[in-house]
Tab-separated table of C-alpha atoms in Angstrom:
chain	number	residue	atom	x	y	z
A	1	MET	CA	121.379	81.864	60.431
A	2	ILE	CA	124.208	79.973	62.119
A	3	LEU	CA	127.267	82.017	62.977
A	4	THR	CA	130.362	79.940	62.408
A	5	SER	CA	133.081	82.282	63.690
A	6	HIS	CA	133.635	85.169	66.039
A	7	SER	CA	134.663	87.344	63.086
A	8	ALA	CA	131.247	86.799	61.496
A	9	PHE	CA	129.489	87.932	64.641
A	10	TYR	CA	131.717	90.769	65.815
A	11	THR	CA	131.432	93.101	62.858
A	12	PRO	CA	133.107	96.529	63.003
A	13	THR	CA	129.751	98.273	63.499
A	14	LEU	CA	128.897	95.980	66.408
A	15	ILE	CA	132.231	96.729	68.089
A	16	VAL	CA	131.586	100.458	67.620
A	17	LEU	CA	128.080	100.005	69.041
A	18	ILE	CA	129.399	98.165	72.106
A	19	ALA	CA	131.997	100.889	72.653
A	20	LEU	CA	129.345	103.620	72.606
A	21	ILE	CA	127.004	101.698	74.914
A	22	VAL	CA	129.830	101.040	77.390
A	23	ASP	CA	130.711	104.743	77.408
A	24	ALA	CA	127.032	105.707	77.815
A	25	LEU	CA	126.580	103.346	80.763
A	26	VAL	CA	129.930	103.661	82.511
A	27	GLY	CA	131.790	106.693	81.160
A	28	ASP	CA	135.262	107.119	82.600
A	29	PRO	CA	135.381	105.227	85.923
A	30	LYS	CA	137.093	107.635	88.333
A	31	ARG	CA	138.370	104.909	90.654
A	32	LEU	CA	140.155	103.155	87.798
A	33	TYR	CA	141.806	106.334	86.536
A	34	ARG	CA	143.031	107.194	90.019
A	35	ILE	CA	145.172	104.072	89.717
A	36	VAL	CA	145.863	103.947	85.977
A	37	PRO	CA	146.257	107.183	83.989
A	38	HIS	CA	143.650	107.788	81.308
A	39	PRO	CA	145.075	107.232	77.785
A	40	VAL	CA	144.388	110.853	76.845
A	41	VAL	CA	146.221	112.047	79.974
A	42	ILE	CA	149.271	110.001	78.962
A	43	LEU	CA	149.044	111.431	75.456
A	44	GLY	CA	148.672	114.972	76.797
A	45	ASN	CA	151.733	114.583	79.009
A	46	CYS	CA	153.807	113.434	76.034
A	47	ILE	CA	152.661	116.386	73.940
A	48	ALA	CA	153.369	118.832	76.757
A	49	ARG	CA	156.897	117.484	77.222
A	50	LEU	CA	157.706	117.634	73.516
A	51	GLU	CA	156.242	121.125	73.221
A	52	ALA	CA	158.350	122.364	76.124
A	53	ASN	CA	161.505	120.937	74.545
A	54	PHE	CA	160.926	122.047	70.942
A	55	ASN	CA	158.782	125.173	71.044
A	56	LEU	CA	161.450	127.615	72.199
A	57	PRO	CA	161.122	131.433	72.204
A	58	GLU	CA	164.305	131.897	70.171
A	59	ASN	CA	163.013	129.783	67.252
A	60	THR	CA	162.155	131.559	64.003
A	61	ASN	CA	158.614	131.234	62.672
A	62	ARG	CA	159.785	128.819	59.982
A	63	CYS	CA	161.697	126.742	62.519
A	64	SER	CA	158.689	126.691	64.875
A	65	PHE	CA	156.431	125.485	62.087
A	66	TRP	CA	158.688	122.605	61.047
A	67	LEU	CA	159.415	121.535	64.604
A	68	GLY	CA	155.687	121.617	65.352
A	69	ALA	CA	155.017	119.616	62.205
A	70	LEU	CA	157.621	117.058	63.292
A	71	VAL	CA	156.011	116.722	66.722
A	72	THR	CA	152.530	116.482	65.182
A	73	VAL	CA	153.439	113.824	62.619
A	74	GLY	CA	155.495	111.911	65.186
A	75	ILE	CA	152.722	111.851	67.792
A	76	VAL	CA	149.956	110.946	65.337
A	77	GLY	CA	152.104	108.274	63.689
A	78	ALA	CA	153.167	106.721	66.995
A	79	VAL	CA	149.669	106.670	68.490
A	80	THR	CA	148.149	105.266	65.294
A	81	PHE	CA	150.792	102.528	65.265
A	82	VAL	CA	149.987	101.656	68.887
A	83	GLY	CA	146.327	101.383	67.907
A	84	TYR	CA	147.274	99.114	64.991
A	85	VAL	CA	149.323	96.789	67.205
A	86	LEU	CA	146.586	96.649	69.853
A	87	ALA	CA	143.990	95.886	67.191
A	88	ILE	CA	146.027	92.915	65.981
A	89	PHE	CA	146.290	91.453	69.479
A	90	LEU	CA	142.641	92.172	70.311
A	91	ASN	CA	141.271	90.622	67.125
A	92	GLN	CA	141.873	87.052	68.248
A	93	SER	CA	138.701	85.950	70.017
A	94	ILE	CA	135.283	87.070	71.176
A	95	VAL	CA	136.660	88.026	74.597
A	96	THR	CA	139.524	90.102	73.220
A	97	MET	CA	137.224	91.820	70.729
A	98	ILE	CA	134.942	92.832	73.586
A	99	LEU	CA	138.067	94.175	75.308
A	100	LEU	CA	138.754	96.121	72.119
A	101	ALA	CA	135.325	97.748	72.378
A	102	VAL	CA	135.858	98.551	76.064
A	103	LEU	CA	139.260	100.085	75.314
A	104	ALA	CA	137.742	102.144	72.520
A	105	SER	CA	135.030	103.391	74.886
A	106	SER	CA	137.726	105.131	76.950
A	107	LEU	CA	138.385	107.358	73.938
A	108	LEU	CA	134.740	108.460	73.716
A	109	ALA	CA	133.287	111.271	75.816
A	110	TRP	CA	129.522	111.042	75.364
A	111	ARG	CA	128.621	110.435	79.007
A	112	GLY	CA	131.453	112.574	80.403
A	113	LEU	CA	130.424	115.645	78.406
A	114	SER	CA	126.827	115.254	79.498
A	115	SER	CA	127.896	115.082	83.150
A	116	HIS	CA	130.063	118.203	82.890
A	117	VAL	CA	127.350	120.262	81.199
A	118	LYS	CA	124.703	119.051	83.637
A	119	ALA	CA	126.998	120.161	86.472
A	120	VAL	CA	127.100	123.680	85.003
A	121	ALA	CA	123.302	123.914	85.156
A	122	GLU	CA	123.207	122.592	88.713
A	123	CYS	CA	125.940	124.961	89.894
A	124	LEU	CA	124.372	127.914	88.102
A	125	ASP	CA	121.122	127.165	89.943
A	126	LEU	CA	123.055	127.786	93.169
A	127	ASN	CA	124.719	131.044	92.156
A	128	LEU	CA	126.627	132.694	89.334
A	129	GLU	CA	130.079	132.153	90.860
A	130	GLU	CA	129.548	128.392	91.131
A	131	GLY	CA	128.313	128.343	87.553
A	132	ARG	CA	131.445	130.167	86.399
A	133	LYS	CA	133.653	127.639	88.198
A	134	ALA	CA	131.817	124.707	86.640
A	135	VAL	CA	131.910	126.088	83.093
A	136	SER	CA	135.637	126.874	83.375
A	137	HIS	CA	136.279	123.108	83.263
A	138	ILE	CA	134.857	122.774	79.747
A	139	VAL	CA	135.574	126.089	77.967
A	140	GLY	CA	138.655	128.213	77.385
A	141	ARG	CA	137.053	131.645	77.663
A	142	ASP	CA	137.499	133.831	80.736
A	143	PRO	CA	134.655	132.833	83.122
A	144	LYS	CA	134.940	136.066	85.152
A	145	THR	CA	133.537	138.001	82.189
A	146	LEU	CA	130.427	135.809	81.923
A	147	ASP	CA	127.000	136.611	83.306
A	148	GLU	CA	124.312	133.940	83.681
A	149	SER	CA	123.485	134.021	79.964
A	150	GLY	CA	127.186	133.901	79.096
A	151	VAL	CA	127.758	130.852	81.284
A	152	SER	CA	124.689	129.130	79.827
A	153	ARG	CA	125.700	129.901	76.244
A	154	ALA	CA	129.240	128.651	76.895
A	155	ALA	CA	127.897	125.364	78.264
A	156	ILE	CA	125.515	124.847	75.332
A	157	GLU	CA	128.184	125.721	72.753
A	158	SER	CA	130.634	123.323	74.402
A	159	LEU	CA	127.977	120.599	74.405
A	160	ALA	CA	127.292	121.049	70.688
A	161	GLU	CA	130.913	121.385	69.538
A	162	ASN	CA	132.291	118.619	71.737
A	163	PHE	CA	129.482	116.286	70.727
A	164	SER	CA	131.325	116.215	67.418
A	165	ASP	CA	134.874	116.116	68.822
A	166	GLY	CA	134.146	113.704	71.670
A	167	THR	CA	131.595	111.317	70.207
A	168	VAL	CA	130.666	111.585	66.528
A	169	ALA	CA	134.166	112.085	65.100
A	170	PRO	CA	135.771	109.280	67.173
A	171	LEU	CA	132.926	106.930	66.179
A	172	PHE	CA	133.262	107.991	62.543
A	173	TRP	CA	136.983	107.228	62.382
A	174	PHE	CA	136.611	104.059	64.478
A	175	THR	CA	133.955	102.797	62.059
A	176	LEU	CA	136.031	103.762	59.034
A	177	LEU	CA	139.533	102.678	60.091
A	178	GLY	CA	139.147	100.672	63.290
A	179	LEU	CA	141.209	101.253	66.428
A	180	PRO	CA	144.139	102.821	64.502
A	181	GLY	CA	141.740	105.416	63.070
A	182	LEU	CA	140.246	106.136	66.479
A	183	CYS	CA	143.660	106.471	68.139
A	184	GLY	CA	144.966	108.645	65.316
A	185	TYR	CA	141.939	110.906	65.576
A	186	LYS	CA	142.333	111.320	69.344
A	187	ALA	CA	145.991	112.197	68.824
A	188	VAL	CA	145.080	114.905	66.299
A	189	ASN	CA	142.279	116.277	68.453
A	190	THR	CA	144.429	116.365	71.591
A	191	LEU	CA	147.256	118.073	69.708
A	192	ASP	CA	144.823	120.701	68.445
A	193	SER	CA	143.409	121.344	71.904
A	194	MET	CA	146.900	121.803	73.347
A	195	ILE	CA	148.939	123.512	70.634
A	196	GLY	CA	146.467	124.449	67.896
A	197	HIS	CA	145.823	127.964	69.224
A	198	ARG	CA	146.196	131.217	67.312
A	199	ASN	CA	148.441	133.115	69.685
A	200	ASP	CA	152.082	134.146	69.891
A	201	ARG	CA	153.180	130.859	71.419
A	202	TYR	CA	151.413	128.398	69.131
A	203	GLU	CA	150.620	130.277	65.895
A	204	TYR	CA	153.360	128.478	63.941
A	205	PHE	CA	154.238	125.524	66.157
A	206	GLY	CA	150.643	124.247	66.191
A	207	LYS	CA	149.605	125.303	62.696
A	208	LEU	CA	149.801	121.841	61.125
A	209	ALA	CA	147.985	120.244	64.058
A	210	ALA	CA	145.170	122.787	63.724
A	211	ARG	CA	144.859	122.275	59.957
A	212	ILE	CA	144.791	118.467	60.263
A	213	ASP	CA	142.146	118.773	62.987
A	214	ASP	CA	140.023	120.864	60.601
A	215	VAL	CA	140.296	118.150	57.961
A	216	VAL	CA	139.489	115.136	60.153
A	217	ASN	CA	136.513	116.909	61.753
A	218	TYR	CA	135.038	118.271	58.509
A	219	ILE	CA	132.595	115.434	57.818
A	220	PRO	CA	131.852	114.493	61.472
A	221	ALA	CA	130.931	118.095	62.369
A	222	ARG	CA	128.298	118.180	59.652
A	223	ILE	CA	127.015	114.737	60.634
A	224	THR	CA	126.716	116.031	64.202
A	225	GLY	CA	124.650	118.980	62.998
A	226	ILE	CA	122.313	116.587	61.178
A	227	PHE	CA	121.852	114.447	64.304
A	228	ILE	CA	121.045	117.556	66.352
A	229	VAL	CA	118.463	118.598	63.744
A	230	LEU	CA	116.879	115.145	63.714
A	231	SER	CA	116.777	115.100	67.512
A	232	ALA	CA	115.157	118.533	67.581
A	233	PHE	CA	112.211	117.106	65.634
A	234	THR	CA	111.558	114.616	68.454
A	235	VAL	CA	112.218	116.723	71.575
A	236	PRO	CA	109.110	118.719	72.609
A	237	ALA	CA	111.107	121.765	73.773
A	238	ALA	CA	113.035	121.997	70.482
A	239	ASN	CA	112.310	123.171	66.934
A	240	GLY	CA	113.585	120.885	64.185
A	241	ARG	CA	112.730	123.138	61.254
A	242	ASN	CA	114.448	126.112	62.843
A	243	ALA	CA	117.470	123.952	63.674
A	244	LEU	CA	117.824	122.963	60.018
A	245	ARG	CA	117.327	126.518	58.770
A	246	VAL	CA	119.868	128.074	61.138
A	247	MET	CA	122.416	125.319	60.528
A	248	LEU	CA	122.264	125.861	56.761
A	249	GLU	CA	122.286	129.676	57.044
A	250	ASP	CA	124.803	130.257	59.843
A	251	GLY	CA	126.915	127.103	60.167
A	252	GLN	CA	129.375	128.159	57.483
A	253	HIS	CA	129.904	131.644	58.984
A	254	HIS	CA	131.413	130.578	62.317
A	255	ARG	CA	135.073	131.465	62.885
A	256	SER	CA	135.708	127.712	63.047
A	257	VAL	CA	135.248	125.801	59.811
A	258	ASN	CA	133.597	122.957	61.740
A	259	ALA	CA	132.210	124.117	65.095
A	260	GLY	CA	129.586	126.327	63.484
A	261	TRP	CA	127.522	123.436	62.140
A	262	PRO	CA	126.583	121.731	65.435
A	263	GLU	CA	126.450	125.091	67.270
A	264	ALA	CA	124.147	126.647	64.684
A	265	ALA	CA	121.919	123.562	64.700
A	266	MET	CA	121.664	123.716	68.492
A	267	ALA	CA	121.016	127.468	68.430
A	268	GLY	CA	118.144	126.980	66.002
A	269	ALA	CA	116.779	123.998	67.915
A	270	LEU	CA	116.586	126.029	71.137
A	271	ASP	CA	115.836	129.329	69.348
A	272	VAL	CA	118.648	131.087	71.210
A	273	ALA	CA	121.574	133.136	69.945
A	274	LEU	CA	124.924	131.371	70.405
A	275	ALA	CA	128.566	132.299	69.725
A	276	GLY	CA	128.918	136.058	69.170
A	277	PRO	CA	131.669	138.192	70.784
A	278	ARG	CA	133.691	136.347	73.448
A	279	GLN	CA	136.758	136.950	75.555
A	280	TYR	CA	139.761	134.622	75.773
A	281	ALA	CA	142.715	135.450	78.036
A	282	GLY	CA	141.881	139.144	78.013
A	283	GLU	CA	141.431	139.273	74.222
A	284	LYS	CA	137.994	139.958	72.774
A	285	ILE	CA	137.086	137.723	69.842
A	286	GLU	CA	134.509	139.106	67.427
A	287	ASP	CA	132.450	136.211	66.148
A	288	ARG	CA	129.179	136.082	64.253
A	289	TRP	CA	126.042	135.197	66.183
A	290	MET	CA	124.509	131.843	65.360
A	291	ASN	CA	120.743	132.502	65.072
A	292	LYS	CA	121.209	136.227	65.720
A	293	ASN	CA	117.472	136.839	66.136
A	294	GLY	CA	117.170	134.142	68.772
A	295	GLU	CA	116.741	134.689	72.497
A	296	ARG	CA	119.769	136.419	74.049
A	297	SER	CA	118.714	135.757	77.643
A	298	VAL	CA	119.827	132.146	78.098
A	299	GLY	CA	119.497	130.191	81.346
A	300	THR	CA	119.683	126.770	82.952
A	301	GLN	CA	116.451	125.548	81.354
A	302	HIS	CA	118.035	126.072	77.951
A	303	ILE	CA	121.023	124.010	79.100
A	304	ARG	CA	118.718	121.204	80.204
A	305	ASN	CA	116.813	121.322	76.912
A	306	ALA	CA	120.129	121.147	75.054
A	307	LEU	CA	121.005	118.060	77.094
A	308	LYS	CA	117.702	116.455	76.063
A	309	ILE	CA	118.607	117.040	72.418
A	310	TYR	CA	122.125	115.716	73.019
A	311	ARG	CA	120.909	112.532	74.706
A	312	THR	CA	118.289	111.954	72.031
A	313	ALA	CA	120.986	112.335	69.379
A	314	GLY	CA	123.046	109.697	71.191
A	315	VAL	CA	120.095	107.322	71.110
A	316	LEU	CA	119.663	107.997	67.389
A	317	ILE	CA	123.313	107.102	66.790
A	318	ILE	CA	122.827	103.854	68.681
A	319	LEU	CA	119.753	103.080	66.555
A	320	VAL	CA	121.715	103.788	63.364
A	321	LEU	CA	124.499	101.454	64.507
A	322	LEU	CA	121.939	98.790	65.426
A	323	ALA	CA	120.361	99.100	61.995
A	324	ALA	CA	123.768	98.905	60.317
A	325	THR	CA	124.685	95.843	62.372
A	326	GLY	CA	121.376	94.175	61.543
A	327	GLY	CA	121.913	94.954	57.876
A	328	VAL	CA	125.304	93.279	57.921
A	329	TYR	CA	123.850	90.168	59.574
A	330	SER	CA	121.006	89.949	57.030
A	331	LEU	CA	123.603	89.826	54.235
A	332	THR	CA	125.733	87.102	55.854
């Protein structure tokens, strides 16, 4: 087959594949982002400034909701438009399309999440206090209330949930809608992480952001659970059948409409109990256990086994993208 144009060669799935491989190999280069702010940092700063200006204590609940909706729609619309304009400029040649893939890789977090979770295991090997400090960078719960099992569970849950938010969902929307879809998704996800909380300050202001985040993560979360199950069948320390059973039984009962699917799959794969009662900012949250009959004493070896499943799942995604790319070429 002779390829006659760059557009024939650089299919959307190939660009997505390149983006994932770049993220897996390089991640977020710290030296670069000491000089140039990370796109998500810029986005977060904009959201924080708008929230401070519009989310005022004297606002009524109705006013807070509509102002929050305005901020949400404005941010998502603006960021999606930026992605659309960039896509037009970066769709001109082979070089610029590679740049498009590299830019997209900065909005993925596959390698970064792995590094953060690995650091929790390494710090927890030293002592509990170091483990608490490390896990505080990736979870919102109060680390002072966590024992070794609590720290380990928090790290594994974060790995499973953020596998969806940081890798599968961005890839899903990038594949479906290109760079505008990826940018729009990151805007929604960042809004949810900053203002989509159920507390006095954000209950109404962030309600729309939280609901949109539920919608855009609905399919990716379930895809993530499937990839974890498939990976569990290939990792010696994991149990694929149990992962599938627990995901189907417990995934729908999590307090989050989406997070339960990857968390339940990971709980079954490792045969540990995840989720359950947790404490956030002094408030105890009663949540159902995922795989309630699983091991409650969780440690660093479970974290490392979870990382094996996570990395295997990443390889499976790459293989799927390779197969999809090859299928496109065979039809052209």
